[in-house]
Structure formats: structure tokens, C-alpha cells
Amino acid sequence: MEAFDHTHYVTTFPFSYPFATNNTTTTTISPWMDSRIWSKLPQRLVDRIIAFLPPPAFFRARSVCKRWYSLLFSHTFLQMYVQINPKPYFFIFFKQKTTQPKTTTTTTTIFKTITTTAADNVVPQEGYIFDPETLSWHRLVFPLIPHGFSPTCSSGGLICWVSDEAGSKGLLLSNPLFSSLVTPLPSTLRPRLFPSVGVTITNSSIDVMVAGDDMISPYAVKNLTTESFHVDFGGFYSIWGTTSSLPRLCSLESGRMVYVQHQGGSAGKFYCMNYSPFSVLGYDMSRNEWCKIQAPMRRFLRSPSLIESKGKLVLLAAVEKSKLNVPRSLRMWALQSCGATWVEIERMPQQLYAQFTELEGGRGFTCVGNGEFVVVMIMGTAAEKALLFDFGRKRWVWIPPCPYVSGGGGGIELNGFAYEPRLATPVTGLLDQLSTLNNPF
């Protein structure tokens, strides 16, 4: 296991990469950086280079001159940025507090979590961005998110927030890089308690699905229906107009939805874990259909999670059974293109798994994936104990503790999502038009 110094990974917003160097070292200017050459670059080429910068470097570059500072407000630059900017693989985490279980009319007892901040949300919501390339943490504040909303998922550079109150659910979309940009969605039609929410946002469309926890009375919920929302630049709107029934006897306890745009051009699907027994549920929005997929080694899984990795659905779980002929381990399986077969693609080294289980102590763990990276966070430790796996380098490393979160006491944990920071998301303009149509005066 690699050892590293945690101290130089602490950064603050505005973003800055932790270029830790020895201050006594004399800097030598390479002839390749001769200002007589670089000062003659055409301005449009300079703008194109800046558009490739990841957000931390971009916000630092804005301090160079007035023109670079104003690029954030340039329509021409933002249009080019949307077309060419590479999407870095980040993660964003929020504090959450585990609530007491809520007993329903079904035979299951559902555990739910709500987001919380200090002094019961008296202070603004905070988020903590983790950069897996530099193992650095950044803190963001969301001053305009109203009390009573919790983050539920992320897509297209936006965070989706859902109202905590029972009833028709209100949803908000916000860009973490610009706390002043908060866009509301129309409320759902059916009353729900803590439904599972999935969102996928592209440069030309927004799709949202809300499933389960239908309120069949003021005191009971049941997983019955799905509602979906769609809007695109082609002029098609479906404002919670499409509904479908959930599979019988499904249990969506985790509340997590993962969207996978499958390779080969086929339609994407939302996926979530189904419990008692373990299986995977898939929802095809284009067909308005649910399907059930049998999980691998389902009788021996512990703390299963679904993640998306480069167009594939990956199931990650601990495999533990005393009578198995194989050692206990943490494994990953990828769903094949046929949609029914799983293939094991990775397994945590045995020595590391022994250390991991000792720290975990049976409390369970959660996983979130983005691109080449997977974060495995031990529950009840408030980001003090977490592992990062890099698919590209085939490497496991311990993540430095988040410097903005105190110890894991009091039931405080971190809930995380894949996050791709973006300076602009043009499709949100459709929601402004939709709001104008609904409220013409």
C-alpha cells in the first residue's frame, strides 16, 4: 500500500491544483517557453488551449488578465468549450445523517438518509469535490439551495436536489461552479416519501425518472410506480407524462440510480439494486419498461453497489461465505452486452481486503464510480477511511481524509456522486423556457 503525505493535498475554492514544490529551487525557463514565440499565437488558438483546461486550472488562469477573466461570460468561448472540453473524472460528496427506519405496510423496513449540515441546515449546504488524479479535496458552498432539499444525483455538470417533505416532489438543478445558478423542475404528480431518482443530462436533452415510495396513505408507502420527465432541443416535452409500474415485490432501499449509455449506440438505461434477494433492476426510458437481471453470486454478496464505468454497468460487492472454496474478497463484475451475463473484471488483493474489513468492522460500505475511477467509502467514518481504485493503472490507494469533515461520530457520513465539472450546460435554457410557458404573467 502506498504511503503519501496528506498535508499538501488540501486546497480551497476557487480551485487550484496542489503544485507542491521546493521554494528554494531556482526556476529555469525553457527555450520552448520563449515569450517571443508564444506572444504571437492567434487569440482564437489561445482560447482553444484555455478551453481544454480542467476547471481548477481554468479558474486560476482567469487571474492572468482581464480578457481571460471575461471568457466565462463570452458566448463564443462557452460555445467552443461545450464542444471540445474534455470531461475530467471528479466526485462530489455531501454530508448526510442516517435517520431512524420507517416501517411500511410491506414486510420490509426501509432505512433512509437525509442530507444535513451543521445546526440542522441553518448554514448553507456544503459539497466536497474529490479529484482522483491529484487526491485533493475542494469545498463548495450552495447558498441558494433552500432548506428541506437534499442532493440525490449528478449528471452533465449539474447536481439534482429533491425535496425532503412527503408529497409531490420538487426538484432543483444547480451548477456547483456557480452557486447563483439554480433551476427548478416542475413537481412530480404522485405523492412520494423518499423515492429513487435518476437523471441524465446531455448538451441537448434532460431526462429524469422518479421511482417508488408511493404514498398509499399518510402513514405508509409502497413501491408501485415510475414517473419520467423529458425535454430536448428538438421541441419535445414530456412533463411527468409517462408513467409505468414497478416490478412486483421490488425493494429500492439504497435510493441510488445509475445511468449507463451502452456502447454500440443502443439506448441507455437506468439501473438500481433490488434487495431481498439481491438482483438488478433496469429501466429503459425509450420503451418505458423495467427488467430484472440476476446478480452474480447473489446469495453471498454484502454491501452491493452499482457504478458506471466507460459505458459499462459494474457491480461491486464483498463476497463472503465461510463454506466457499474461494477466499473472501471484494469483487467487480461487468454486465455484458447481452444484458444478462456478468463477467468478473477485478478483485481486491487479499492482503488489502483483510485490512479493509478490519477497518470496516461489518458496518458496510458504499461505492461510486466515474470513468476510470471507483471510490469505496466505509460507512460511519465520514470520509476518514476510503479507497480509490484506478482501472487504468490497476492500482488501489487510500484516500486522504476530507479536511472539511470532522470525525465520523453522530451518524454523519458522506454521500457521493460521479461529477463532471462544466462551465456551461446549455440545455438548462429549455427549463427557463418551460417555466415561462407555465407562468406567462
Short mmCIF file of C-alpha atoms in Angstrom, two decimals:
data_model
loop_
_atom_site.label_atom_id
_atom_site.label_comp_id
_atom_site.label_asym_id
_atom_site.label_seq_id
_atom_site.Cartn_x
_atom_site.Cartn_y
_atom_site.Cartn_z
CA MET A 1 0.00 0.00 0.00
CA GLU A 2 1.41 3.37 -0.97
CA ALA A 3 2.33 5.91 1.66
CA PHE A 4 1.92 9.59 0.98
CA ASP A 5 1.84 12.91 2.76
CA HIS A 6 -1.74 14.13 3.21
CA THR A 7 -0.86 17.72 4.03
CA HIS A 8 -0.19 19.11 0.56
CA TYR A 9 -3.47 17.82 -0.86
CA VAL A 10 -5.64 20.35 0.99
CA THR A 11 -6.94 23.07 -1.32
CA THR A 12 -9.82 25.52 -1.30
CA PHE A 13 -12.20 27.03 -3.82
CA PRO A 14 -11.54 28.77 -6.18
CA PHE A 15 -9.93 25.63 -7.47
CA SER A 16 -6.17 25.29 -7.55
CA TYR A 17 -4.10 22.24 -8.26
CA PRO A 18 -1.59 21.42 -5.48
CA PHE A 19 1.66 22.10 -7.29
CA ALA A 20 3.87 21.44 -4.26
CA THR A 21 7.47 22.44 -5.00
CA ASN A 22 10.58 23.38 -3.08
CA ASN A 23 10.62 27.16 -2.87
CA THR A 24 14.40 27.26 -2.76
CA THR A 25 14.70 25.76 -6.22
CA THR A 26 15.65 28.18 -9.00
CA THR A 27 13.22 28.10 -11.88
CA THR A 28 14.79 27.72 -15.32
CA ILE A 29 12.78 28.96 -18.29
CA SER A 30 12.83 26.50 -21.16
CA PRO A 31 13.52 27.90 -24.64
CA TRP A 32 10.21 26.33 -25.62
CA MET A 33 8.51 28.93 -23.38
CA ASP A 34 10.13 31.91 -25.07
CA SER A 35 7.62 34.76 -24.89
CA ARG A 36 8.69 35.98 -28.31
CA ILE A 37 7.13 32.80 -29.71
CA TRP A 38 4.06 32.38 -27.50
CA SER A 39 3.04 36.04 -27.58
CA LYS A 40 2.43 35.73 -31.33
CA LEU A 41 -0.16 32.94 -31.03
CA PRO A 42 -3.52 33.88 -32.61
CA GLN A 43 -6.08 34.73 -29.93
CA ARG A 44 -8.53 32.09 -31.15
CA LEU A 45 -5.83 29.44 -30.66
CA VAL A 46 -5.12 30.72 -27.13
CA ASP A 47 -8.85 30.48 -26.35
CA ARG A 48 -8.91 26.95 -27.66
CA ILE A 49 -6.00 25.98 -25.40
CA ILE A 50 -7.72 27.54 -22.39
CA ALA A 51 -10.92 25.63 -23.20
CA PHE A 52 -9.03 22.37 -22.65
CA LEU A 53 -8.05 23.33 -19.11
CA PRO A 54 -9.77 21.48 -16.26
CA PRO A 55 -11.85 23.80 -14.02
CA PRO A 56 -9.21 24.19 -11.26
CA ALA A 57 -6.61 25.39 -13.77
CA PHE A 58 -9.19 27.49 -15.63
CA PHE A 59 -10.18 29.45 -12.53
CA ARG A 60 -6.51 30.08 -11.76
CA ALA A 61 -5.89 31.25 -15.34
CA ARG A 62 -8.70 33.84 -15.06
CA SER A 63 -6.47 35.88 -12.76
CA VAL A 64 -3.88 36.43 -15.54
CA CYS A 65 -5.63 39.30 -17.32
CA LYS A 66 -8.99 40.98 -17.82
CA ARG A 67 -9.65 39.21 -21.10
CA TRP A 68 -9.12 35.75 -19.65
CA TYR A 69 -11.27 36.73 -16.70
CA SER A 70 -14.11 37.72 -19.05
CA LEU A 71 -14.01 34.43 -21.00
CA LEU A 72 -16.52 32.97 -18.55
CA PHE A 73 -19.08 35.47 -19.89
CA SER A 74 -18.21 35.07 -23.57
CA HIS A 75 -20.86 33.25 -25.59
CA THR A 76 -18.34 32.38 -28.31
CA PHE A 77 -15.87 30.89 -25.83
CA LEU A 78 -18.53 28.91 -23.93
CA GLN A 79 -19.90 27.52 -27.20
CA MET A 80 -16.41 26.29 -28.11
CA TYR A 81 -15.89 24.98 -24.56
CA VAL A 82 -19.04 22.85 -24.72
CA GLN A 83 -17.89 21.29 -27.99
CA ILE A 84 -14.26 20.43 -27.17
CA ASN A 85 -13.69 20.45 -23.41
CA PRO A 86 -12.54 17.05 -22.11
CA LYS A 87 -14.59 15.85 -19.15
CA PRO A 88 -12.43 15.24 -16.05
CA TYR A 89 -13.48 12.47 -13.69
CA PHE A 90 -14.34 14.09 -10.36
CA PHE A 91 -16.54 13.09 -7.43
CA ILE A 92 -18.73 15.26 -5.24
CA PHE A 93 -19.75 14.33 -1.69
CA PHE A 94 -22.29 15.73 0.74
CA LYS A 95 -22.83 15.19 4.44
CA GLN A 96 -25.76 13.01 5.30
CA LYS A 97 -27.26 11.78 8.53
CA THR A 98 -28.83 8.35 8.87
CA THR A 99 -32.43 8.55 10.04
CA GLN A 100 -34.44 6.05 12.00
CA PRO A 101 -36.05 3.24 9.97
CA LYS A 102 -39.53 3.85 8.65
CA THR A 103 -41.89 0.89 8.84
CA THR A 104 -44.23 0.49 5.88
CA THR A 105 -47.26 -1.63 5.07
CA THR A 106 -44.99 -4.11 3.32
CA THR A 107 -42.89 -6.69 5.12
CA THR A 108 -39.69 -4.70 4.70
CA THR A 109 -38.26 -1.96 6.89
CA ILE A 110 -36.70 0.79 4.82
CA PHE A 111 -33.70 2.78 6.04
CA LYS A 112 -33.44 6.24 4.56
CA THR A 113 -30.88 9.01 4.72
CA ILE A 114 -31.26 12.75 4.52
CA THR A 115 -28.64 15.38 3.90
CA THR A 116 -27.76 17.59 6.83
CA THR A 117 -25.43 20.43 7.66
CA ALA A 118 -24.33 21.99 10.90
CA ALA A 119 -27.10 23.40 13.09
CA ASP A 120 -29.78 21.48 11.15
CA ASN A 121 -29.30 23.31 7.85
CA VAL A 122 -29.16 26.79 9.37
CA VAL A 123 -25.92 27.31 7.45
CA PRO A 124 -25.79 26.83 3.65
CA GLN A 125 -25.32 23.41 2.14
CA GLU A 126 -21.72 22.35 1.53
CA GLY A 127 -20.26 19.96 -1.01
CA TYR A 128 -16.79 18.42 -1.17
CA ILE A 129 -15.22 17.72 -4.54
CA PHE A 130 -12.60 14.99 -4.76
CA ASP A 131 -10.10 14.95 -7.64
CA PRO A 132 -8.82 11.36 -8.08
CA GLU A 133 -5.88 12.46 -10.25
CA THR A 134 -4.32 14.60 -7.52
CA LEU A 135 -6.04 13.05 -4.47
CA SER A 136 -7.16 16.55 -3.49
CA TRP A 137 -10.33 17.87 -1.83
CA HIS A 138 -12.15 21.14 -2.60
CA ARG A 139 -15.02 22.70 -0.67
CA LEU A 140 -18.04 24.34 -2.34
CA VAL A 141 -20.98 26.20 -0.80
CA PHE A 142 -24.57 26.22 -2.11
CA PRO A 143 -26.09 29.34 -0.53
CA LEU A 144 -29.22 29.43 -2.70
CA ILE A 145 -30.40 25.85 -2.15
CA PRO A 146 -33.42 26.21 0.15
CA HIS A 147 -33.84 24.37 3.42
CA GLY A 148 -35.52 20.99 3.01
CA PHE A 149 -33.77 19.85 -0.19
CA SER A 150 -31.20 17.04 -0.41
CA PRO A 151 -28.78 16.15 -3.23
CA THR A 152 -29.82 12.94 -4.93
CA CYS A 153 -27.68 12.53 -8.09
CA SER A 154 -25.48 14.32 -10.61
CA SER A 155 -25.22 14.47 -14.40
CA GLY A 156 -23.92 16.82 -17.06
CA GLY A 157 -22.14 19.03 -14.55
CA LEU A 158 -25.33 19.64 -12.56
CA ILE A 159 -26.49 18.45 -9.14
CA CYS A 160 -30.11 17.36 -8.75
CA TRP A 161 -31.76 18.21 -5.42
CA VAL A 162 -35.08 16.72 -4.27
CA SER A 163 -37.43 18.00 -1.58
CA ASP A 164 -37.47 16.08 1.72
CA GLU A 165 -41.12 16.69 2.54
CA ALA A 166 -43.60 13.92 1.81
CA GLY A 167 -45.86 14.63 -1.17
CA SER A 168 -45.28 15.73 -4.75
CA LYS A 169 -41.54 16.08 -5.10
CA GLY A 170 -39.88 19.34 -6.07
CA LEU A 171 -36.55 19.09 -7.90
CA LEU A 172 -33.77 21.62 -8.46
CA LEU A 173 -30.75 21.59 -10.76
CA SER A 174 -27.66 23.57 -9.79
CA ASN A 175 -24.14 24.01 -11.15
CA PRO A 176 -21.63 23.69 -8.27
CA LEU A 177 -19.18 26.02 -10.01
CA PHE A 178 -21.74 28.85 -9.98
CA SER A 179 -23.78 28.92 -6.80
CA SER A 180 -26.14 31.56 -8.24
CA LEU A 181 -27.45 29.21 -10.96
CA VAL A 182 -30.37 27.17 -9.58
CA THR A 183 -33.07 25.90 -11.98
CA PRO A 184 -36.32 24.35 -10.71
CA LEU A 185 -38.18 21.49 -12.41
CA PRO A 186 -41.96 21.03 -12.29
CA SER A 187 -43.09 18.98 -9.28
CA THR A 188 -43.89 15.31 -9.72
CA LEU A 189 -47.54 14.30 -10.00
CA ARG A 190 -47.69 11.47 -7.47
CA PRO A 191 -47.04 11.94 -3.73
CA ARG A 192 -43.93 10.09 -2.55
CA LEU A 193 -41.74 9.88 0.54
CA PHE A 194 -38.09 9.11 -0.35
CA PRO A 195 -38.17 7.90 -3.98
CA SER A 196 -35.22 6.78 -6.09
CA VAL A 197 -34.25 9.50 -8.58
CA GLY A 198 -32.22 9.16 -11.77
CA VAL A 199 -31.04 12.00 -14.04
CA THR A 200 -29.13 12.07 -17.30
CA ILE A 201 -28.25 15.42 -18.93
CA THR A 202 -26.60 15.94 -22.30
CA ASN A 203 -25.94 19.09 -24.32
CA SER A 204 -29.35 18.69 -25.97
CA SER A 205 -31.69 16.90 -23.53
CA ILE A 206 -32.68 16.32 -19.91
CA ASP A 207 -34.21 13.05 -18.68
CA VAL A 208 -35.39 12.49 -15.12
CA MET A 209 -37.06 9.44 -13.61
CA VAL A 210 -38.58 9.11 -10.13
CA ALA A 211 -39.47 5.65 -8.84
CA GLY A 212 -41.01 4.05 -5.78
CA ASP A 213 -42.01 5.07 -2.27
CA ASP A 214 -45.54 5.88 -3.48
CA MET A 215 -47.62 7.17 -0.57
CA ILE A 216 -50.67 4.89 -0.36
CA SER A 217 -51.76 6.65 2.84
CA PRO A 218 -50.38 9.43 5.06
CA TYR A 219 -48.57 6.74 7.08
CA ALA A 220 -47.49 4.09 4.56
CA VAL A 221 -45.53 3.80 1.31
CA LYS A 222 -45.16 1.11 -1.31
CA ASN A 223 -43.02 0.73 -4.42
CA LEU A 224 -45.65 0.97 -7.17
CA THR A 225 -44.91 3.41 -10.00
CA THR A 226 -42.35 5.34 -12.03
CA GLU A 227 -42.70 8.87 -13.42
CA SER A 228 -40.44 10.31 -16.10
CA PHE A 229 -39.63 13.82 -17.34
CA HIS A 230 -38.07 14.68 -20.73
CA VAL A 231 -37.19 17.86 -22.57
CA ASP A 232 -34.89 18.38 -25.58
CA PHE A 233 -33.83 20.92 -28.18
CA GLY A 234 -35.95 19.13 -30.76
CA GLY A 235 -39.00 20.68 -29.12
CA PHE A 236 -40.29 17.54 -27.40
CA TYR A 237 -41.59 17.94 -23.85
CA SER A 238 -42.94 15.25 -21.53
CA ILE A 239 -43.67 16.78 -18.14
CA TRP A 240 -44.09 13.71 -15.93
CA GLY A 241 -46.49 12.50 -18.61
CA THR A 242 -45.08 8.97 -18.85
CA THR A 243 -45.71 6.52 -16.03
CA SER A 244 -45.11 2.81 -15.61
CA SER A 245 -45.49 0.15 -12.93
CA LEU A 246 -42.52 -1.15 -11.00
CA PRO A 247 -41.82 -4.90 -10.98
CA ARG A 248 -43.70 -6.78 -8.28
CA LEU A 249 -42.11 -7.13 -4.84
CA CYS A 250 -39.20 -4.81 -5.66
CA SER A 251 -37.23 -3.15 -2.87
CA LEU A 252 -35.26 0.01 -3.73
CA GLU A 253 -33.66 0.58 -0.34
CA SER A 254 -30.48 2.32 -1.49
CA GLY A 255 -32.29 5.04 -3.45
CA ARG A 256 -29.37 5.11 -5.91
CA MET A 257 -29.85 5.13 -9.67
CA VAL A 258 -27.04 4.68 -12.20
CA TYR A 259 -27.40 5.68 -15.85
CA VAL A 260 -25.41 3.75 -18.46
CA GLN A 261 -25.22 4.79 -22.11
CA HIS A 262 -24.31 1.40 -23.53
CA GLN A 263 -21.64 1.12 -26.19
CA GLY A 264 -22.69 0.45 -29.75
CA GLY A 265 -25.32 3.19 -29.92
CA SER A 266 -28.07 1.31 -28.09
CA ALA A 267 -30.43 3.23 -25.83
CA GLY A 268 -29.22 4.00 -22.32
CA LYS A 269 -30.85 2.62 -19.18
CA PHE A 270 -31.18 3.46 -15.52
CA TYR A 271 -30.14 0.72 -13.10
CA CYS A 272 -30.60 0.21 -9.37
CA MET A 273 -30.07 -2.55 -6.82
CA ASN A 274 -33.02 -4.64 -5.75
CA TYR A 275 -32.90 -6.23 -2.29
CA SER A 276 -34.21 -9.39 -0.60
CA PRO A 277 -32.86 -11.21 -2.55
CA PHE A 278 -30.24 -9.24 -4.46
CA SER A 279 -30.89 -8.53 -8.13
CA VAL A 280 -30.52 -5.58 -10.51
CA LEU A 281 -33.44 -3.61 -11.93
CA GLY A 282 -33.10 -1.81 -15.26
CA TYR A 283 -35.39 0.89 -16.68
CA ASP A 284 -35.46 1.74 -20.40
CA MET A 285 -36.97 5.24 -20.73
CA SER A 286 -37.41 4.97 -24.50
CA ARG A 287 -39.61 1.87 -24.08
CA ASN A 288 -40.95 2.76 -20.64
CA GLU A 289 -40.10 -0.76 -19.46
CA TRP A 290 -38.47 -2.35 -16.40
CA CYS A 291 -36.44 -5.54 -16.44
CA LYS A 292 -34.85 -7.66 -13.72
CA ILE A 293 -31.29 -9.03 -14.01
CA GLN A 294 -29.99 -11.75 -11.73
CA ALA A 295 -26.94 -10.67 -9.73
CA PRO A 296 -23.78 -12.80 -9.73
CA MET A 297 -23.23 -14.89 -6.58
CA ARG A 298 -26.31 -13.19 -5.15
CA ARG A 299 -26.50 -15.42 -2.05
CA PHE A 300 -23.00 -14.46 -0.94
CA LEU A 301 -22.97 -10.68 -1.57
CA ARG A 302 -22.56 -7.98 1.06
CA SER A 303 -22.98 -4.22 0.50
CA PRO A 304 -23.52 -4.45 -3.28
CA SER A 305 -23.31 -1.23 -5.31
CA LEU A 306 -23.76 -0.35 -8.96
CA ILE A 307 -21.44 2.03 -10.79
CA GLU A 308 -20.97 3.17 -14.38
CA SER A 309 -17.55 2.85 -15.95
CA LYS A 310 -16.92 3.93 -19.57
CA GLY A 311 -20.24 2.70 -20.93
CA LYS A 312 -20.47 -0.45 -18.79
CA LEU A 313 -22.54 -1.31 -15.74
CA VAL A 314 -20.32 -2.64 -12.96
CA LEU A 315 -21.49 -4.38 -9.79
CA LEU A 316 -19.12 -4.13 -6.83
CA ALA A 317 -19.65 -6.14 -3.63
CA ALA A 318 -17.95 -8.12 -0.90
CA VAL A 319 -18.19 -11.89 -1.35
CA GLU A 320 -18.32 -13.65 2.00
CA LYS A 321 -19.34 -17.21 2.72
CA SER A 322 -17.45 -19.49 5.09
CA LYS A 323 -18.05 -22.64 3.02
CA LEU A 324 -16.89 -21.15 -0.29
CA ASN A 325 -13.76 -22.68 -1.80
CA VAL A 326 -12.56 -19.20 -2.77
CA PRO A 327 -11.27 -16.60 -0.29
CA ARG A 328 -13.42 -13.75 0.90
CA SER A 329 -12.86 -10.70 -1.24
CA LEU A 330 -14.21 -7.52 -2.77
CA ARG A 331 -15.03 -8.11 -6.43
CA MET A 332 -16.29 -6.29 -9.51
CA TRP A 333 -18.40 -7.73 -12.32
CA ALA A 334 -19.28 -6.05 -15.63
CA LEU A 335 -22.64 -6.62 -17.33
CA GLN A 336 -22.11 -7.89 -20.86
CA SER A 337 -23.81 -6.52 -23.97
CA CYS A 338 -26.43 -9.28 -23.91
CA GLY A 339 -27.82 -7.68 -20.75
CA ALA A 340 -27.99 -10.88 -18.70
CA THR A 341 -24.43 -12.17 -18.17
CA TRP A 342 -21.82 -10.88 -15.71
CA VAL A 343 -18.05 -11.28 -16.05
CA GLU A 344 -15.66 -10.70 -13.15
CA ILE A 345 -13.22 -7.94 -14.07
CA GLU A 346 -11.38 -7.10 -10.86
CA ARG A 347 -10.70 -8.35 -7.33
CA MET A 348 -9.16 -6.52 -4.38
CA PRO A 349 -5.80 -8.02 -3.30
CA GLN A 350 -6.27 -10.35 -0.35
CA GLN A 351 -3.89 -8.53 1.99
CA LEU A 352 -5.60 -5.19 1.32
CA TYR A 353 -9.03 -6.76 1.76
CA ALA A 354 -8.04 -8.08 5.17
CA GLN A 355 -7.01 -4.57 6.21
CA PHE A 356 -10.18 -3.12 4.68
CA THR A 357 -12.52 -5.49 6.54
CA GLU A 358 -10.72 -4.84 9.83
CA LEU A 359 -11.35 -1.10 9.45
CA GLU A 360 -14.89 -1.61 8.18
CA GLY A 361 -15.90 -3.80 11.11
CA GLY A 362 -19.09 -5.02 9.42
CA ARG A 363 -20.60 -1.52 9.09
CA GLY A 364 -20.85 -1.82 5.32
CA PHE A 365 -19.55 0.42 2.56
CA THR A 366 -20.76 2.44 -0.39
CA CYS A 367 -19.24 2.84 -3.84
CA VAL A 368 -19.34 5.49 -6.54
CA GLY A 369 -17.63 5.29 -9.91
CA ASN A 370 -16.66 7.75 -12.62
CA GLY A 371 -14.71 6.84 -15.74
CA GLU A 372 -11.51 5.05 -14.75
CA PHE A 373 -12.04 5.51 -11.00
CA VAL A 374 -14.01 3.92 -8.18
CA VAL A 375 -14.28 5.26 -4.62
CA VAL A 376 -15.10 2.72 -1.89
CA MET A 377 -16.09 4.50 1.31
CA ILE A 378 -16.57 2.76 4.65
CA MET A 379 -19.87 3.74 6.25
CA GLY A 380 -19.85 5.59 9.54
CA THR A 381 -16.38 7.08 9.10
CA ALA A 382 -17.18 10.44 7.44
CA ALA A 383 -14.55 10.08 4.68
CA GLU A 384 -11.77 9.17 7.11
CA LYS A 385 -11.48 5.68 5.60
CA ALA A 386 -11.90 5.29 1.84
CA LEU A 387 -10.15 3.53 -1.02
CA LEU A 388 -9.67 4.62 -4.62
CA PHE A 389 -9.29 2.12 -7.46
CA ASP A 390 -7.85 3.19 -10.81
CA PHE A 391 -8.91 0.88 -13.65
CA GLY A 392 -6.23 2.28 -15.96
CA ARG A 393 -3.30 1.71 -13.60
CA LYS A 394 -4.87 -1.31 -11.82
CA ARG A 395 -3.99 0.32 -8.52
CA TRP A 396 -5.63 0.70 -5.09
CA VAL A 397 -4.71 3.67 -2.85
CA TRP A 398 -6.09 5.01 0.42
CA ILE A 399 -7.73 8.42 0.03
CA PRO A 400 -6.63 11.29 2.29
CA PRO A 401 -9.39 12.22 4.78
CA CYS A 402 -11.59 15.12 3.72
CA PRO A 403 -10.17 18.08 5.69
CA TYR A 404 -13.56 19.80 5.83
CA VAL A 405 -15.39 16.98 7.64
CA SER A 406 -14.85 16.13 11.28
CA GLY A 407 -14.80 12.57 12.66
CA GLY A 408 -17.49 10.07 11.85
CA GLY A 409 -19.43 10.41 15.13
CA GLY A 410 -23.09 11.37 15.40
CA GLY A 411 -24.20 9.30 12.43
CA ILE A 412 -22.64 11.69 9.90
CA GLU A 413 -21.50 10.09 6.66
CA LEU A 414 -20.69 11.25 3.15
CA ASN A 415 -22.94 10.52 0.18
CA GLY A 416 -21.19 10.82 -3.17
CA PHE A 417 -21.88 11.00 -6.90
CA ALA A 418 -19.86 10.99 -10.09
CA TYR A 419 -19.30 14.60 -11.14
CA GLU A 420 -18.07 16.17 -14.38
CA PRO A 421 -17.46 19.89 -13.76
CA ARG A 422 -18.69 22.10 -16.58
CA LEU A 423 -18.62 25.83 -17.09
CA ALA A 424 -21.83 25.73 -19.13
CA THR A 425 -24.83 23.45 -19.64
CA PRO A 426 -26.86 24.98 -22.49
CA VAL A 427 -29.83 22.63 -22.13
CA THR A 428 -30.89 24.29 -18.85
CA GLY A 429 -32.17 27.16 -21.00
CA LEU A 430 -35.03 24.85 -22.01
CA LEU A 431 -36.17 24.75 -18.40
CA ASP A 432 -36.27 28.55 -18.31
CA GLN A 433 -38.47 28.50 -21.43
CA LEU A 434 -40.66 25.84 -19.83
CA SER A 435 -41.07 27.99 -16.72
CA THR A 436 -42.08 30.93 -18.91
CA LEU A 437 -44.71 28.84 -20.71
CA ASN A 438 -46.19 27.66 -17.42
CA ASN A 439 -46.16 31.15 -15.92
CA PRO A 440 -46.74 33.61 -18.78
CA PHE A 441 -47.51 36.54 -16.45
#
